[in-house]
């Protein structure tokens, strides 16, 4: 087993048998969770709403029982609710979050559980993990806002040959701040649409800045919010960006084919 240590965040990444480079937007109901596979290392961005997240992870990781890093974008239950079962089911190398005090007993318990085995690392904009030709960068809008959505950690994954952006639940104001702060860094092949495709997110300037080849709405079937909202869907359509929805496609894995073009694989059909 080969161990990689990242000097910036102090995280050890243990590589097992190599697996393809991929990014998966998981079908976790009305929540968000994405798995990044980096030649044997795994990074989970957000944890979905319940134990179904661990079930989806197992489909992709098989017998492997280590997730090298878990990154929580912000403290809302539809992003951390599934982390308790993930932490109990897998050996977690590091747990990264914004360092703000937990706003619920559930999240307090999850962080306490993570501390038993994982390195718990408060992070902010500018942190990164680099290894094996890939780089995971952490961005964040300027200043602390009263709404946790607006304070979401935004994760940019640059893999050899393609890239992905995970913007948490930021809204149009945060998107504008990110454009000013990060500029061309936002450019990505894959975009997990911010805030599940709410009307107050996925602004036209943000979509143009990211310039994705495809965007994914992480939403639950017949969710009570009506996500993705028609206004958001139309903004992608107007810019010629194709979209997918996890409530229709199930978990979607992105990787490169032999011609180095983006390949899309549906791992399952979404369930009610």
Coordinates of C-alpha atoms in Angstrom, one line a residue:
X1 CA 0.0 0.0 0.0
X2 CA 1.4 3.4 -1.0
X3 CA 0.8 6.4 1.3
X4 CA 0.7 10.0 0.1
X5 CA 0.9 12.8 2.6
X6 CA -0.4 16.3 1.7
X7 CA 1.7 18.9 3.4
X8 CA -0.9 21.7 3.1
X9 CA -3.8 20.0 4.9
X10 CA -1.8 17.2 6.6
X11 CA -3.9 14.4 5.1
X12 CA -2.6 10.9 4.4
X13 CA -4.1 9.3 1.3
X14 CA -3.7 5.5 1.1
X15 CA -3.8 4.1 -2.4
X16 CA -5.2 0.6 -2.9
X17 CA -5.6 -1.1 -6.3
X18 CA -6.0 1.6 -8.9
X19 CA -9.5 2.3 -10.2
X20 CA -10.5 4.7 -13.1
X21 CA -10.5 8.4 -12.5
X22 CA -14.1 9.3 -12.2
X23 CA -16.6 11.7 -10.6
X24 CA -20.0 10.5 -9.6
X25 CA -23.1 12.5 -8.7
X26 CA -25.0 10.1 -6.5
X27 CA -28.7 9.4 -6.3
X28 CA -29.4 10.2 -2.7
X29 CA -32.9 11.5 -2.8
X30 CA -33.4 15.2 -1.9
X31 CA -29.9 15.8 -0.9
X32 CA -26.4 16.0 -2.4
X33 CA -23.4 13.6 -2.3
X34 CA -20.6 13.1 -4.9
X35 CA -17.8 10.7 -5.0
X36 CA -14.4 11.4 -6.6
X37 CA -12.2 8.4 -7.5
X38 CA -8.5 9.2 -8.0
X39 CA -6.7 6.0 -8.9
X40 CA -7.5 4.2 -5.8
X41 CA -8.1 7.1 -3.4
X42 CA -11.7 8.3 -2.8
X43 CA -13.0 11.7 -1.8
X44 CA -16.6 12.2 -0.7
X45 CA -18.1 15.7 -1.2
X46 CA -21.2 16.0 1.1
X47 CA -23.1 13.0 2.5
X48 CA -26.7 13.2 1.3
X49 CA -29.7 12.9 3.5
X50 CA -29.7 9.4 5.0
X51 CA -28.1 5.9 5.1
X52 CA -28.8 5.5 1.3
X53 CA -25.6 7.4 0.7
X54 CA -23.5 4.5 2.1
X55 CA -25.4 2.1 -0.1
X56 CA -24.6 4.1 -3.2
X57 CA -21.0 4.4 -2.3
X58 CA -20.7 0.6 -1.9
X59 CA -21.9 0.2 -5.5
X60 CA -18.8 2.1 -6.7
X61 CA -16.2 1.1 -4.1
X62 CA -17.1 -2.5 -3.7
X63 CA -14.9 -4.2 -1.1
X64 CA -12.8 -1.1 -0.5
X65 CA -13.6 0.3 3.0
X66 CA -11.5 3.5 3.1
X67 CA -12.6 7.0 2.1
X68 CA -9.6 9.2 2.2
X69 CA -11.4 12.5 2.7
X70 CA -14.9 13.6 3.4
X71 CA -15.6 17.2 2.7
X72 CA -18.8 18.8 4.1
X73 CA -19.8 21.9 2.1
X74 CA -22.1 23.4 4.8
X75 CA -24.1 22.3 7.9
X76 CA -27.5 21.4 6.4
X77 CA -29.0 18.0 6.9
X78 CA -29.5 17.2 3.2
X79 CA -25.7 17.4 2.9
X80 CA -24.6 15.7 6.2
X81 CA -27.5 13.4 7.1
X82 CA -26.0 10.4 5.5
X83 CA -22.5 10.9 7.0
X84 CA -23.2 9.1 10.2
X85 CA -23.7 5.8 8.4
X86 CA -20.8 6.5 6.1
X87 CA -18.4 7.1 9.0
X88 CA -19.6 3.9 10.7
X89 CA -19.2 1.9 7.5
X90 CA -15.9 3.2 6.2
X91 CA -12.5 4.1 7.6
X92 CA -12.3 7.8 7.1
X93 CA -8.9 9.4 6.6
X94 CA -9.9 13.1 7.1
X95 CA -13.1 15.0 7.7
X96 CA -13.0 18.6 6.2
X97 CA -15.5 21.2 7.1
X98 CA -15.7 25.0 7.5
X99 CA -14.9 24.9 11.2
X100 CA -18.1 26.7 12.3
X101 CA -19.9 25.3 15.4
X102 CA -22.4 22.6 14.5
X103 CA -26.0 23.9 14.4
X104 CA -27.5 20.6 15.4
X105 CA -27.0 17.7 17.8
X106 CA -26.9 15.4 14.8
X107 CA -24.0 17.2 13.2
X108 CA -22.2 17.4 16.6
X109 CA -22.5 13.6 16.9
X110 CA -21.2 13.1 13.4
X111 CA -18.1 15.3 13.9
X112 CA -17.5 13.5 17.3
X113 CA -17.8 10.1 15.6
X114 CA -15.3 11.3 12.9
X115 CA -12.8 12.4 15.5
X116 CA -12.5 8.8 16.8
X117 CA -10.6 7.8 13.7
X118 CA -10.2 10.6 11.2
X119 CA -8.2 13.8 11.2
X120 CA -10.8 16.6 11.5
X121 CA -9.6 19.6 9.6
X122 CA -11.3 23.0 9.6
X123 CA -10.7 24.5 6.1
X124 CA -11.4 27.7 4.3
X125 CA -10.9 29.2 0.8
X126 CA -7.4 28.5 -0.5
X127 CA -6.9 25.0 0.9
X128 CA -6.1 22.2 -1.6
X129 CA -5.0 18.6 -1.9
X130 CA -2.7 17.6 -4.8
X131 CA -1.6 14.1 -5.8
X132 CA -1.2 11.7 -8.7
X133 CA -1.8 14.5 -11.2
X134 CA -5.0 15.6 -9.6
X135 CA -5.9 18.6 -7.5
X136 CA -8.8 19.3 -5.2
X137 CA -9.2 23.0 -4.5
X138 CA -11.4 24.6 -1.8
X139 CA -13.1 27.9 -2.6
X140 CA -15.6 30.1 -0.7
X141 CA -17.4 33.4 -1.3
X142 CA -16.1 36.4 0.6
X143 CA -17.1 37.0 4.2
X144 CA -19.4 35.1 6.5
X145 CA -23.1 35.3 5.8
X146 CA -26.0 34.5 8.1
X147 CA -27.3 31.9 5.7
X148 CA -25.2 28.7 5.8
X149 CA -26.0 28.1 2.1
X150 CA -24.1 31.2 1.2
X151 CA -21.1 30.1 3.2
X152 CA -20.9 26.7 1.4
X153 CA -17.4 25.5 0.6
X154 CA -17.1 25.2 -3.1
X155 CA -15.0 22.2 -4.3
X156 CA -13.1 22.2 -7.6
X157 CA -11.7 18.9 -8.8
X158 CA -9.1 19.0 -11.5
X159 CA -8.4 15.4 -12.7
X160 CA -6.1 14.5 -15.7
X161 CA -8.3 15.2 -18.7
X162 CA -11.4 16.7 -17.1
X163 CA -12.7 18.7 -14.1
X164 CA -15.8 19.1 -11.9
X165 CA -17.2 21.8 -9.7
X166 CA -19.3 21.2 -6.6
X167 CA -20.7 24.5 -5.4
X168 CA -22.8 23.3 -2.4
X169 CA -25.9 25.5 -2.0
X170 CA -24.6 28.9 -2.9
X171 CA -27.0 31.4 -4.4
X172 CA -26.7 34.0 -7.1
X173 CA -25.0 36.5 -4.7
X174 CA -22.4 34.0 -3.7
X175 CA -21.9 32.9 -7.4
X176 CA -21.1 36.6 -8.3
X177 CA -18.6 36.8 -5.5
X178 CA -16.9 33.6 -6.6
X179 CA -16.7 34.8 -10.2
X180 CA -14.9 38.0 -9.0
X181 CA -12.7 36.0 -6.6
X182 CA -11.9 32.9 -8.6
X183 CA -12.4 33.8 -12.2
X184 CA -11.2 31.2 -14.7
X185 CA -10.6 28.7 -11.8
X186 CA -14.4 28.0 -12.0
X187 CA -14.2 26.7 -15.5
X188 CA -15.2 23.0 -15.3
X189 CA -16.4 20.2 -17.6
X190 CA -19.0 18.9 -15.0
X191 CA -21.1 21.1 -12.7
X192 CA -23.3 19.8 -9.9
X193 CA -25.8 22.6 -10.1
X194 CA -25.8 24.8 -7.0
X195 CA -28.7 24.4 -4.5
X196 CA -30.3 21.6 -6.3
X197 CA -31.4 23.9 -9.1
X198 CA -33.3 26.5 -7.0
X199 CA -34.6 29.6 -8.7
X200 CA -32.2 31.7 -6.7
X201 CA -29.1 29.9 -8.0
X202 CA -27.5 28.9 -11.3
X203 CA -27.4 32.5 -12.5
X204 CA -26.4 33.1 -16.2
X205 CA -23.1 34.7 -15.3
X206 CA -22.1 31.8 -13.1
X207 CA -23.0 29.2 -15.8
X208 CA -21.0 31.2 -18.3
X209 CA -18.0 31.4 -16.0
X210 CA -18.1 27.6 -15.3
X211 CA -18.8 26.8 -19.0
X212 CA -19.7 23.2 -18.2
X213 CA -20.2 20.5 -20.8
X214 CA -22.9 19.1 -18.6
X215 CA -24.7 20.0 -15.4
X216 CA -26.4 17.7 -12.9
X217 CA -29.3 18.5 -10.6
X218 CA -29.1 16.5 -7.4
X219 CA -32.8 16.1 -6.5
X220 CA -35.3 13.7 -5.1
X221 CA -38.3 12.3 -6.9
X222 CA -41.4 14.5 -6.4
X223 CA -39.5 16.6 -3.9
X224 CA -41.5 19.2 -1.9
X225 CA -39.4 22.1 -3.2
X226 CA -40.2 21.5 -6.8
X227 CA -36.4 21.4 -7.6
X228 CA -35.0 21.9 -10.1
X229 CA -37.0 25.0 -10.7
X230 CA -38.0 25.8 -14.3
X231 CA -36.1 29.2 -14.2
X232 CA -32.8 27.4 -13.4
X233 CA -33.4 24.7 -16.0
X234 CA -34.1 27.3 -18.7
X235 CA -30.9 29.3 -17.9
X236 CA -28.8 26.2 -18.7
X237 CA -30.9 25.5 -21.9
X238 CA -30.5 29.1 -23.1
X239 CA -26.7 28.6 -22.9
X240 CA -26.8 25.2 -24.6
X241 CA -25.7 23.3 -21.5
X242 CA -27.2 19.8 -21.4
X243 CA -28.6 18.8 -18.0
X244 CA -29.3 15.6 -16.1
X245 CA -31.3 14.9 -12.9
X246 CA -30.5 12.3 -10.4
X247 CA -34.2 11.6 -9.8
X248 CA -34.5 10.5 -13.4
X249 CA -31.1 9.1 -14.2
X250 CA -30.0 7.7 -10.8
X251 CA -26.3 7.9 -9.9
X252 CA -24.3 9.2 -12.8
X253 CA -20.5 8.5 -13.2
X254 CA -18.3 10.7 -15.4
X255 CA -15.0 9.5 -16.7
X256 CA -12.9 9.6 -19.9
X257 CA -13.2 7.1 -22.7
X258 CA -10.4 5.8 -24.9
X259 CA -10.6 8.8 -27.1
X260 CA -10.2 11.1 -24.0
X261 CA -13.8 12.3 -24.3
X262 CA -16.2 12.6 -21.4
X263 CA -18.0 9.3 -20.8
X264 CA -21.3 9.2 -18.9
X265 CA -22.5 6.0 -17.2
X266 CA -25.8 5.6 -15.4
X267 CA -25.2 3.2 -12.5
X268 CA -28.8 2.7 -11.6
X269 CA -32.3 4.0 -12.3
X270 CA -33.6 6.3 -9.6
X271 CA -36.1 4.7 -7.1
X272 CA -39.2 6.3 -5.6

